[in-house]
Amino acid sequence: MSRSRKITVIVVAVVLTASTPFFWLLRNPDTGQLVAASVQGATGIAALVWALMQSPTSNPQPGFVVADTGRAKATGGGRASTGVRRPQEAGNVPIRVKRTGDATSDGPGSSASTGIDFS
């Protein structure tokens, strides 16, 4: 449940629960009013407990995942990467790299990376 929805449910639950005694104070409660106020109070408490017990939202964070990549080979000064290559200045985006392939380099100036290359 998103944070804004959780706050909304909590506020509504508190208002429902807190307004229950007002129904009893308006007049002498007859059976119908007493039952309605009891249901209203119980609903407010149940909604409050439910909202407080909800785990944080499980939506994945923005970013990207690199998984199960193939092989990469660099020769003659080239660069090979089976993971992620990006400059450090690119921002704070979450990156996950798992089960990358083999990266090999051959020759002067060549480089290979299988994870995250911040260059």
PDB file of C-alpha atoms in Angstrom:
ATOM      1  CA  MET A   1       0.000   0.000   0.000  1.00  0.00           C
ATOM      2  CA  SER A   2       1.395   3.399  -0.901  1.00  0.00           C
ATOM      3  CA  ARG A   3       2.198   5.839   1.873  1.00  0.00           C
ATOM      4  CA  SER A   4      -0.511   8.334   0.847  1.00  0.00           C
ATOM      5  CA  ARG A   5      -3.206   5.633   0.812  1.00  0.00           C
ATOM      6  CA  LYS A   6      -2.066   4.341   4.168  1.00  0.00           C
ATOM      7  CA  ILE A   7      -2.268   7.835   5.671  1.00  0.00           C
ATOM      8  CA  THR A   8      -5.745   8.310   4.175  1.00  0.00           C
ATOM      9  CA  VAL A   9      -7.003   5.026   5.639  1.00  0.00           C
ATOM     10  CA  ILE A  10      -5.537   5.878   9.044  1.00  0.00           C
ATOM     11  CA  VAL A  11      -7.162   9.338   9.070  1.00  0.00           C
ATOM     12  CA  VAL A  12     -10.564   7.935   8.040  1.00  0.00           C
ATOM     13  CA  ALA A  13     -10.278   5.187  10.667  1.00  0.00           C
ATOM     14  CA  VAL A  14      -9.443   7.674  13.415  1.00  0.00           C
ATOM     15  CA  VAL A  15     -12.346   9.941  12.387  1.00  0.00           C
ATOM     16  CA  LEU A  16     -14.796   7.004  12.339  1.00  0.00           C
ATOM     17  CA  THR A  17     -13.615   5.755  15.696  1.00  0.00           C
ATOM     18  CA  ALA A  18     -13.588   9.198  17.330  1.00  0.00           C
ATOM     19  CA  SER A  19     -17.046  10.131  16.017  1.00  0.00           C
ATOM     20  CA  THR A  20     -18.722   7.042  17.524  1.00  0.00           C
ATOM     21  CA  PRO A  21     -19.416   8.609  20.963  1.00  0.00           C
ATOM     22  CA  PHE A  22     -21.129  11.583  19.287  1.00  0.00           C
ATOM     23  CA  PHE A  23     -23.904   9.314  18.040  1.00  0.00           C
ATOM     24  CA  TRP A  24     -24.538   8.215  21.597  1.00  0.00           C
ATOM     25  CA  LEU A  25     -24.538  11.801  22.895  1.00  0.00           C
ATOM     26  CA  LEU A  26     -26.986  13.190  20.314  1.00  0.00           C
ATOM     27  CA  ARG A  27     -29.984  11.550  21.986  1.00  0.00           C
ATOM     28  CA  ASN A  28     -30.778   8.632  24.129  1.00  0.00           C
ATOM     29  CA  PRO A  29     -29.564   5.843  21.899  1.00  0.00           C
ATOM     30  CA  ASP A  30     -32.121   3.305  20.960  1.00  0.00           C
ATOM     31  CA  THR A  31     -31.107  -0.181  19.860  1.00  0.00           C
ATOM     32  CA  GLY A  32     -30.637   0.778  16.199  1.00  0.00           C
ATOM     33  CA  GLN A  33     -28.412   3.754  17.005  1.00  0.00           C
ATOM     34  CA  LEU A  34     -26.384   1.729  19.467  1.00  0.00           C
ATOM     35  CA  VAL A  35     -25.829  -1.048  16.914  1.00  0.00           C
ATOM     36  CA  ALA A  36     -24.948   1.456  14.162  1.00  0.00           C
ATOM     37  CA  ALA A  37     -22.481   3.304  16.395  1.00  0.00           C
ATOM     38  CA  SER A  38     -20.913   0.019  17.498  1.00  0.00           C
ATOM     39  CA  VAL A  39     -20.504  -1.119  13.894  1.00  0.00           C
ATOM     40  CA  GLN A  40     -19.038   2.284  13.000  1.00  0.00           C
ATOM     41  CA  GLY A  41     -16.538   2.121  15.858  1.00  0.00           C
ATOM     42  CA  ALA A  42     -15.557  -1.466  15.064  1.00  0.00           C
ATOM     43  CA  THR A  43     -15.094  -0.584  11.387  1.00  0.00           C
ATOM     44  CA  GLY A  44     -12.860   2.341  12.293  1.00  0.00           C
ATOM     45  CA  ILE A  45     -10.723   0.233  14.609  1.00  0.00           C
ATOM     46  CA  ALA A  46     -10.478  -2.601  12.050  1.00  0.00           C
ATOM     47  CA  ALA A  47      -9.436  -0.159   9.310  1.00  0.00           C
ATOM     48  CA  LEU A  48      -6.850   1.413  11.599  1.00  0.00           C
ATOM     49  CA  VAL A  49      -5.353  -1.957  12.553  1.00  0.00           C
ATOM     50  CA  TRP A  50      -5.355  -3.111   8.917  1.00  0.00           C
ATOM     51  CA  ALA A  51      -3.591   0.057   7.716  1.00  0.00           C
ATOM     52  CA  LEU A  52      -0.963  -0.164  10.426  1.00  0.00           C
ATOM     53  CA  MET A  53      -0.266  -3.844   9.683  1.00  0.00           C
ATOM     54  CA  GLN A  54       0.286  -3.337   5.932  1.00  0.00           C
ATOM     55  CA  SER A  55       3.858  -3.791   4.781  1.00  0.00           C
ATOM     56  CA  PRO A  56       5.501  -1.067   2.729  1.00  0.00           C
ATOM     57  CA  THR A  57       4.781  -1.083  -0.966  1.00  0.00           C
ATOM     58  CA  SER A  58       6.612  -3.762  -2.875  1.00  0.00           C
ATOM     59  CA  ASN A  59       6.828  -1.886  -6.138  1.00  0.00           C
ATOM     60  CA  PRO A  60      10.282  -2.220  -7.598  1.00  0.00           C
ATOM     61  CA  GLN A  61      12.398   0.881  -7.447  1.00  0.00           C
ATOM     62  CA  PRO A  62      13.227   2.665 -10.644  1.00  0.00           C
ATOM     63  CA  GLY A  63      16.432   1.500 -12.167  1.00  0.00           C
ATOM     64  CA  PHE A  64      17.432  -1.536 -14.115  1.00  0.00           C
ATOM     65  CA  VAL A  65      18.588  -5.124 -13.777  1.00  0.00           C
ATOM     66  CA  VAL A  66      21.165  -6.860 -15.957  1.00  0.00           C
ATOM     67  CA  ALA A  67      20.924 -10.659 -15.810  1.00  0.00           C
ATOM     68  CA  ASP A  68      21.970 -13.726 -17.758  1.00  0.00           C
ATOM     69  CA  THR A  69      24.108 -11.915 -20.310  1.00  0.00           C
ATOM     70  CA  GLY A  70      26.249 -13.580 -22.950  1.00  0.00           C
ATOM     71  CA  ARG A  71      29.927 -13.401 -23.705  1.00  0.00           C
ATOM     72  CA  ALA A  72      31.783 -10.273 -24.730  1.00  0.00           C
ATOM     73  CA  LYS A  73      35.273  -9.969 -26.189  1.00  0.00           C
ATOM     74  CA  ALA A  74      37.372  -6.886 -26.789  1.00  0.00           C
ATOM     75  CA  THR A  75      40.463  -6.760 -28.992  1.00  0.00           C
ATOM     76  CA  GLY A  76      42.821  -4.074 -30.200  1.00  0.00           C
ATOM     77  CA  GLY A  77      42.041  -1.419 -27.562  1.00  0.00           C
ATOM     78  CA  GLY A  78      38.311  -2.149 -27.407  1.00  0.00           C
ATOM     79  CA  ARG A  79      36.114  -2.425 -24.359  1.00  0.00           C
ATOM     80  CA  ALA A  80      33.845  -5.373 -23.579  1.00  0.00           C
ATOM     81  CA  SER A  81      31.163  -5.480 -20.913  1.00  0.00           C
ATOM     82  CA  THR A  82      28.567  -8.084 -20.025  1.00  0.00           C
ATOM     83  CA  GLY A  83      27.252  -5.927 -17.190  1.00  0.00           C
ATOM     84  CA  VAL A  84      26.629  -2.183 -17.031  1.00  0.00           C
ATOM     85  CA  ARG A  85      28.923   0.587 -18.189  1.00  0.00           C
ATOM     86  CA  ARG A  86      28.058   4.151 -17.199  1.00  0.00           C
ATOM     87  CA  PRO A  87      29.733   7.274 -15.854  1.00  0.00           C
ATOM     88  CA  GLN A  88      29.556   7.851 -12.095  1.00  0.00           C
ATOM     89  CA  GLU A  89      27.980  11.250 -12.758  1.00  0.00           C
ATOM     90  CA  ALA A  90      24.946   9.555 -14.345  1.00  0.00           C
ATOM     91  CA  GLY A  91      22.965   9.759 -11.119  1.00  0.00           C
ATOM     92  CA  ASN A  92      21.805   7.595  -8.275  1.00  0.00           C
ATOM     93  CA  VAL A  93      19.716   5.019 -10.141  1.00  0.00           C
ATOM     94  CA  PRO A  94      19.679   1.569  -8.522  1.00  0.00           C
ATOM     95  CA  ILE A  95      21.464  -1.097 -10.568  1.00  0.00           C
ATOM     96  CA  ARG A  96      21.464  -4.844 -10.060  1.00  0.00           C
ATOM     97  CA  VAL A  97      23.794  -7.118 -11.965  1.00  0.00           C
ATOM     98  CA  LYS A  98      23.508 -10.896 -11.624  1.00  0.00           C
ATOM     99  CA  ARG A  99      24.690 -13.942 -13.511  1.00  0.00           C
ATOM    100  CA  THR A 100      26.622 -12.019 -16.137  1.00  0.00           C
ATOM    101  CA  GLY A 101      28.509 -13.709 -18.930  1.00  0.00           C
ATOM    102  CA  ASP A 102      32.225 -13.934 -19.558  1.00  0.00           C
ATOM    103  CA  ALA A 103      34.046 -10.833 -20.724  1.00  0.00           C
ATOM    104  CA  THR A 104      37.542 -11.110 -22.155  1.00  0.00           C
ATOM    105  CA  SER A 105      39.977  -8.622 -23.558  1.00  0.00           C
ATOM    106  CA  ASP A 106      42.978  -9.187 -25.775  1.00  0.00           C
ATOM    107  CA  GLY A 107      45.597  -6.695 -26.795  1.00  0.00           C
ATOM    108  CA  PRO A 108      47.016  -3.434 -25.521  1.00  0.00           C
ATOM    109  CA  GLY A 109      44.472  -0.934 -24.225  1.00  0.00           C
ATOM    110  CA  SER A 110      41.636  -3.460 -24.168  1.00  0.00           C
ATOM    111  CA  SER A 111      39.405  -3.822 -21.113  1.00  0.00           C
ATOM    112  CA  ALA A 112      36.642  -6.178 -20.031  1.00  0.00           C
ATOM    113  CA  SER A 113      34.039  -5.996 -17.296  1.00  0.00           C
ATOM    114  CA  THR A 114      31.377  -8.401 -16.051  1.00  0.00           C
ATOM    115  CA  GLY A 115      29.794  -6.197 -13.380  1.00  0.00           C
ATOM    116  CA  ILE A 116      29.297  -2.453 -13.120  1.00  0.00           C
ATOM    117  CA  ASP A 117      31.911  -0.304 -14.821  1.00  0.00           C
ATOM    118  CA  PHE A 118      31.851   3.323 -13.617  1.00  0.00           C
ATOM    119  CA  SER A 119      34.216   4.792 -16.185  1.00  0.00           C
TER     120      SER A 119
END
